[in-house]
Short mmCIF file of C-alpha atoms in Angstrom, two decimals:
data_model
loop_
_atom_site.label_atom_id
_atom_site.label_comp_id
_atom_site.label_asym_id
_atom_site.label_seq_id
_atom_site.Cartn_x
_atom_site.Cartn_y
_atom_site.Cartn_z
CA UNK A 1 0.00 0.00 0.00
CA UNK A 2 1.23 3.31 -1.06
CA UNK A 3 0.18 6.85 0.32
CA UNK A 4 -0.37 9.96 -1.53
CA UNK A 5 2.69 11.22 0.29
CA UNK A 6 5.01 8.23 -0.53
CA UNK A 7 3.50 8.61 -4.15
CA UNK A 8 4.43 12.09 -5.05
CA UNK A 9 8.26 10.77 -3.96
CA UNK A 10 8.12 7.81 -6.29
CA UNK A 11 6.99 10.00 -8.96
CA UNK A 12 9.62 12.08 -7.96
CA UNK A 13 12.33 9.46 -8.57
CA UNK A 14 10.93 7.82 -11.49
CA UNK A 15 11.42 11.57 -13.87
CA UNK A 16 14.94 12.21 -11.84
CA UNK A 17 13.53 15.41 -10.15
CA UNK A 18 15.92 17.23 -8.04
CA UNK A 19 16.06 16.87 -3.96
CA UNK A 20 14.68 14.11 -1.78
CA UNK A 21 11.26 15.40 -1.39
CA UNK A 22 8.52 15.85 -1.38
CA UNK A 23 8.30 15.78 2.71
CA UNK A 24 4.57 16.90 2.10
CA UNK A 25 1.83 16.92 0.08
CA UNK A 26 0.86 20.81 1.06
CA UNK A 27 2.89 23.84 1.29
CA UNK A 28 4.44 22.80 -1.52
CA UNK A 29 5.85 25.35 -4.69
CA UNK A 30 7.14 24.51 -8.08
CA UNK A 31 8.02 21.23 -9.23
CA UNK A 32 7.19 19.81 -5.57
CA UNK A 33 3.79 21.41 -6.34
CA UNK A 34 3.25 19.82 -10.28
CA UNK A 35 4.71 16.63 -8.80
CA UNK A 36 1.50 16.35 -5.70
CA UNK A 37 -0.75 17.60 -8.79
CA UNK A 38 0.18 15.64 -11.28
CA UNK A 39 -0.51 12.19 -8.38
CA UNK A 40 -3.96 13.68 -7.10
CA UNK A 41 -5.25 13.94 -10.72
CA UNK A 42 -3.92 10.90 -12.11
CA UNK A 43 -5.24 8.90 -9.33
CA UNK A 44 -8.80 10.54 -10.10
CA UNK A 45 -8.42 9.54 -14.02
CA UNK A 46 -7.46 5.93 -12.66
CA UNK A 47 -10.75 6.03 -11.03
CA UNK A 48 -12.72 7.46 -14.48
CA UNK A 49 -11.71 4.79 -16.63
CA UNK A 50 -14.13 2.75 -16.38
CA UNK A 51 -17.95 3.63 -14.69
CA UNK A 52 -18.07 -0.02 -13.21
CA UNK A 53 -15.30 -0.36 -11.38
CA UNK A 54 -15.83 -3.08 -8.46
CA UNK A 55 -14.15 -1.09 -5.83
CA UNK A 56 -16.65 2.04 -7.16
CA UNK A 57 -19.67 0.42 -5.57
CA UNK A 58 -21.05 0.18 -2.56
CA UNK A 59 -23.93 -0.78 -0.54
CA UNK A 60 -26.78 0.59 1.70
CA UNK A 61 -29.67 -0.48 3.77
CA UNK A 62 -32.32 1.42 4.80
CA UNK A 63 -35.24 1.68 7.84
CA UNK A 64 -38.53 3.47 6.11
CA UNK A 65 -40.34 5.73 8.49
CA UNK A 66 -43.97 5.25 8.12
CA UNK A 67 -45.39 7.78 5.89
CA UNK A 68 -42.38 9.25 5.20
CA UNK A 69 -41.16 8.56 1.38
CA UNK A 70 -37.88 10.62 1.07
CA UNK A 71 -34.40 9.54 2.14
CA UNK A 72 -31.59 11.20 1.85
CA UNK A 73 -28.54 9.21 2.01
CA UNK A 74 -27.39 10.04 5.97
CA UNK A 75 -31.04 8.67 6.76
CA UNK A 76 -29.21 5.08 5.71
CA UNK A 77 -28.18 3.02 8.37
CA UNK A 78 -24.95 3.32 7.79
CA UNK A 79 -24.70 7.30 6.52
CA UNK A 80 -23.81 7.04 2.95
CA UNK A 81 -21.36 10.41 2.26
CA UNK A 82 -20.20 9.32 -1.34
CA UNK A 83 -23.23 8.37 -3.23
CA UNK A 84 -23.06 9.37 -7.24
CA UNK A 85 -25.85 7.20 -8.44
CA UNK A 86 -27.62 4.10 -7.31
CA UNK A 87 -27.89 0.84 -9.32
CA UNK A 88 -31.35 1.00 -10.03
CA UNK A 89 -31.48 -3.00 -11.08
CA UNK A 90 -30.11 -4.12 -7.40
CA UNK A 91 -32.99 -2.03 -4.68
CA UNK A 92 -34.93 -4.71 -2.88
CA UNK A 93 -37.58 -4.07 -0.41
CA UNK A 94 -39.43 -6.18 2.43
CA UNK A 95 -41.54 -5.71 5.36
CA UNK A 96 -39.46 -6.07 8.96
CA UNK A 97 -41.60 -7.47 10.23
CA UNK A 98 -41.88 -10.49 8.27
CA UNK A 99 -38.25 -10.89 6.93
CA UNK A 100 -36.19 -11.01 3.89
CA UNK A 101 -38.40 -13.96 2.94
CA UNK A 102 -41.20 -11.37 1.80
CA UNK A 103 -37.93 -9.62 -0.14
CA UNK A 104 -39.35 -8.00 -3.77
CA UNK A 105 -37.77 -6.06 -6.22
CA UNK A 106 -38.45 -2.24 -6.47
CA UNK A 107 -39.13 -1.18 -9.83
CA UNK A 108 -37.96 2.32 -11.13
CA UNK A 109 -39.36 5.42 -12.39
CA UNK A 110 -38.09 8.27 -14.05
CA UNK A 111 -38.92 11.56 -11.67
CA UNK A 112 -41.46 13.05 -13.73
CA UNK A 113 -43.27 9.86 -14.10
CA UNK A 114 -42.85 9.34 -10.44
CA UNK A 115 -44.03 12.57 -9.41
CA UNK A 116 -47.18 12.30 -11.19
CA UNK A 117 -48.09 9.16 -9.79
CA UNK A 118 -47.19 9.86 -6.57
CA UNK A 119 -47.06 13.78 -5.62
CA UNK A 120 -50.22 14.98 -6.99
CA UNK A 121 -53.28 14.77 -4.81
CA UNK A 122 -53.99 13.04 -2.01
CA UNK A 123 -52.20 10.02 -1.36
CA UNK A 124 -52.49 6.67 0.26
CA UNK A 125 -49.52 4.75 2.10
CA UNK A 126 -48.95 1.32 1.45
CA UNK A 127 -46.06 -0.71 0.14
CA UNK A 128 -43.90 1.15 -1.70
CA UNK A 129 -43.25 -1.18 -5.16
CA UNK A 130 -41.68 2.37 -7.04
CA UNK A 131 -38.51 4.35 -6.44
CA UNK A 132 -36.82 7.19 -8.18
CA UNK A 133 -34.13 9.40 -7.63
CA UNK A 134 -35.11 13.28 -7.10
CA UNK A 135 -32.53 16.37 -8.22
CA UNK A 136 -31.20 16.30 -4.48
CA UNK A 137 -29.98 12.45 -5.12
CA UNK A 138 -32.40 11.84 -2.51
CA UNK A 139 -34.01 8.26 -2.64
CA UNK A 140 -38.09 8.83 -3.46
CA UNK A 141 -40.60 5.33 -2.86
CA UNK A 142 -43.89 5.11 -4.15
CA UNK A 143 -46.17 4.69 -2.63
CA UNK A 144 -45.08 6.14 0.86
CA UNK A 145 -44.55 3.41 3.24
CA UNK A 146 -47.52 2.41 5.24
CA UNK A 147 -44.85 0.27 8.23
CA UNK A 148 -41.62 -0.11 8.77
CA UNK A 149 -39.68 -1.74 5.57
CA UNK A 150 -35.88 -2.94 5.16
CA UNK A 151 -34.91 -1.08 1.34
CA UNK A 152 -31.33 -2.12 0.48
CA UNK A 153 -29.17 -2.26 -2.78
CA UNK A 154 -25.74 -1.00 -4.58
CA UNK A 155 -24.87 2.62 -5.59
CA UNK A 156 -21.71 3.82 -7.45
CA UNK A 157 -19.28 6.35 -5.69
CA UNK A 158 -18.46 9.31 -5.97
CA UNK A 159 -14.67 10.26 -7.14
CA UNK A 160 -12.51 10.55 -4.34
CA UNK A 161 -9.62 12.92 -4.08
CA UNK A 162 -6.24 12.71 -2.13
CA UNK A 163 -5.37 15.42 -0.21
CA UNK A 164 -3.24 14.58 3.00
CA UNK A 165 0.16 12.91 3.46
CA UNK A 166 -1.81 9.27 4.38
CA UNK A 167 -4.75 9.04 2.64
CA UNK A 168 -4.56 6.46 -0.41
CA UNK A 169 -6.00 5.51 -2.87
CA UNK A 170 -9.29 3.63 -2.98
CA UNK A 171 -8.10 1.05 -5.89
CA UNK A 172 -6.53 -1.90 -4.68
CA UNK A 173 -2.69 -1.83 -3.35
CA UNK A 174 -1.35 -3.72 -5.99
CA UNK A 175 -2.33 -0.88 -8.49
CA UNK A 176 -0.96 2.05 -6.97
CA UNK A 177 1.36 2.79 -9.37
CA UNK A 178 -0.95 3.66 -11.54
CA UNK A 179 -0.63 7.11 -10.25
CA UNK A 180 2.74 7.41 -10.81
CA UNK A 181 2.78 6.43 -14.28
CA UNK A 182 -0.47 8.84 -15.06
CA UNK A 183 2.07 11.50 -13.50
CA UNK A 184 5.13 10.36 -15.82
CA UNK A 185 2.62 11.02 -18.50
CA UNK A 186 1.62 14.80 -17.40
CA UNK A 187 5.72 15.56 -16.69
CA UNK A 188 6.37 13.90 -20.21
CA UNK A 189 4.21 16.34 -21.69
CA UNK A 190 4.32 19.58 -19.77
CA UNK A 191 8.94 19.21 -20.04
CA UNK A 192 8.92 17.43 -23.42
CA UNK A 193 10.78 14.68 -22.03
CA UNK A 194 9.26 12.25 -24.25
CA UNK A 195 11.06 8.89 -23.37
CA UNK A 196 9.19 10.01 -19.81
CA UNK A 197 5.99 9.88 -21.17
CA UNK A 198 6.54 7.12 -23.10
CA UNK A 199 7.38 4.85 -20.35
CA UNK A 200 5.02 5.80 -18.18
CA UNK A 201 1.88 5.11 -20.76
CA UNK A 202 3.41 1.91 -21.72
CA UNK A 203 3.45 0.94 -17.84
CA UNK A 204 0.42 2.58 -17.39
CA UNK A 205 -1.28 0.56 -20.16
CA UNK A 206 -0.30 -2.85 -18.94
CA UNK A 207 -1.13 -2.56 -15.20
CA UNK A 208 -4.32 -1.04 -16.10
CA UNK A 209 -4.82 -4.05 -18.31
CA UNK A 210 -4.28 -6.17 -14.96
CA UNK A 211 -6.56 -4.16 -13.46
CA UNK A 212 -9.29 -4.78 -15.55
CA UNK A 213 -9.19 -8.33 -15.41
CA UNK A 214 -9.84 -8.08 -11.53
CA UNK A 215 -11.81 -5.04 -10.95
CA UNK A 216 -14.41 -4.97 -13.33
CA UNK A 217 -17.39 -7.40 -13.59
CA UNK A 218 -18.05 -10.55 -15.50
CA UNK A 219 -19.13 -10.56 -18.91
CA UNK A 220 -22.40 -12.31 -19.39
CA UNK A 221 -22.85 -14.00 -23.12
CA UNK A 222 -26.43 -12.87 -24.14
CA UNK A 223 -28.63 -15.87 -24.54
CA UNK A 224 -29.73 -17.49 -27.80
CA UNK A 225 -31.70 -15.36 -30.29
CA UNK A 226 -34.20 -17.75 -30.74
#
């Protein structure tokens, strides 16, 4: 495992830059400074290669208030800070107090089509079998629950950033230096050293290739056309 800190210093070594440093990833100036750029923002392209990313999903449960059919994602059970999108195909809903044995699948609507169905007139609670996803990201069910259900599924996350000495990145250890070689790539091209940037695509290529073949989901065959 490799921190943001101990990855602006292999970047560092790998283009020959001058000193020891960096000793930190702020308060830095000049090449020290493009150096803890150039790691921050090629460890956010690592994480925009691909929108499925295995280690770009999470999951969330969630307690429905009666009545209530809005959630935001702190009202999860475990607060949810980095939600981009949900996966609408995976939200499952039951009734706690029968069980995951009365589990069904909740069935998505686009807003507008949810909001006329749902926010226009008076309305009667019951068991929600809709769900969409309102401007706020907030999590919408339809109808509004008439008890207490259990709603759970998978969302995608948002990007994260690295900003102090120890954070690192989410991707698996084994890929860190993925960063590095996106940064050989920016120094290649902002100096002109182009042996720079040619080494560090070529690495870049074939551990992202590794990558792939671990971190992104199965390929199904499609079934018979006939």
């Amino acid at each position: 495992m490799s921190t943001f800190l101990q990855l602006t210093v292999k970047l560092r070594q790998e283009v020959g830059g001058s000193g020891a440093g960096p000793t930190a990833v702020t308060g830095q100036t000049g090449e020290y400074k493009r150096i803890v750029d150039w790691i921050a923002a090629a460890d956010e392209e690592v994480q925009q290669e691909h929108d499925n990313w295995k280690f770009m999903a999470g999951s969330f449960t969630l307690n429905t208030v009666k009545d209530d059919g809005s959630y935001a994602a702190t009202d999860f059970v475990v607060s949810v800070t980095d939600l981009r999108e949900f996966y609408r195909d995976t939200l499952r809903i039951y009734l706690s107090a029968t069980g995951v044995s009365d589990e069904t699948k909740l069935i998505y609507l686009d807003y507008q089509s949810w909001y006329d169905i749902y926010n226009v007139g008076t309305q009667t609670s019951g068991r929600p079998v809709h769900f969409t996803v309102g401007n706020d990201m907030s999590l919408k069910l339809g109808p509004a629950p008439n008890a207490v259900f259990r709603v759970s599924g998978d969302y995608r996350k948002s990007i994260d950033t690295l900003v102090a000495n120890t954070d690192v990145p989410v991707y698996p250890a084994e890929y860190h230096m993925l960063a590095v070689y996106g940064g050989m790539m920016k120094y290649g091209r902002y100096t002109g050293a182009s042996e720079v940037y040619a080494d560090g695509a070529r690495l870049y290529k074939k551990l992202l290739r590794r990558m792939e073949k671990t971190q992104l989901p199965e390929m199904r065959l499609a079934g018979p056309l006939a």
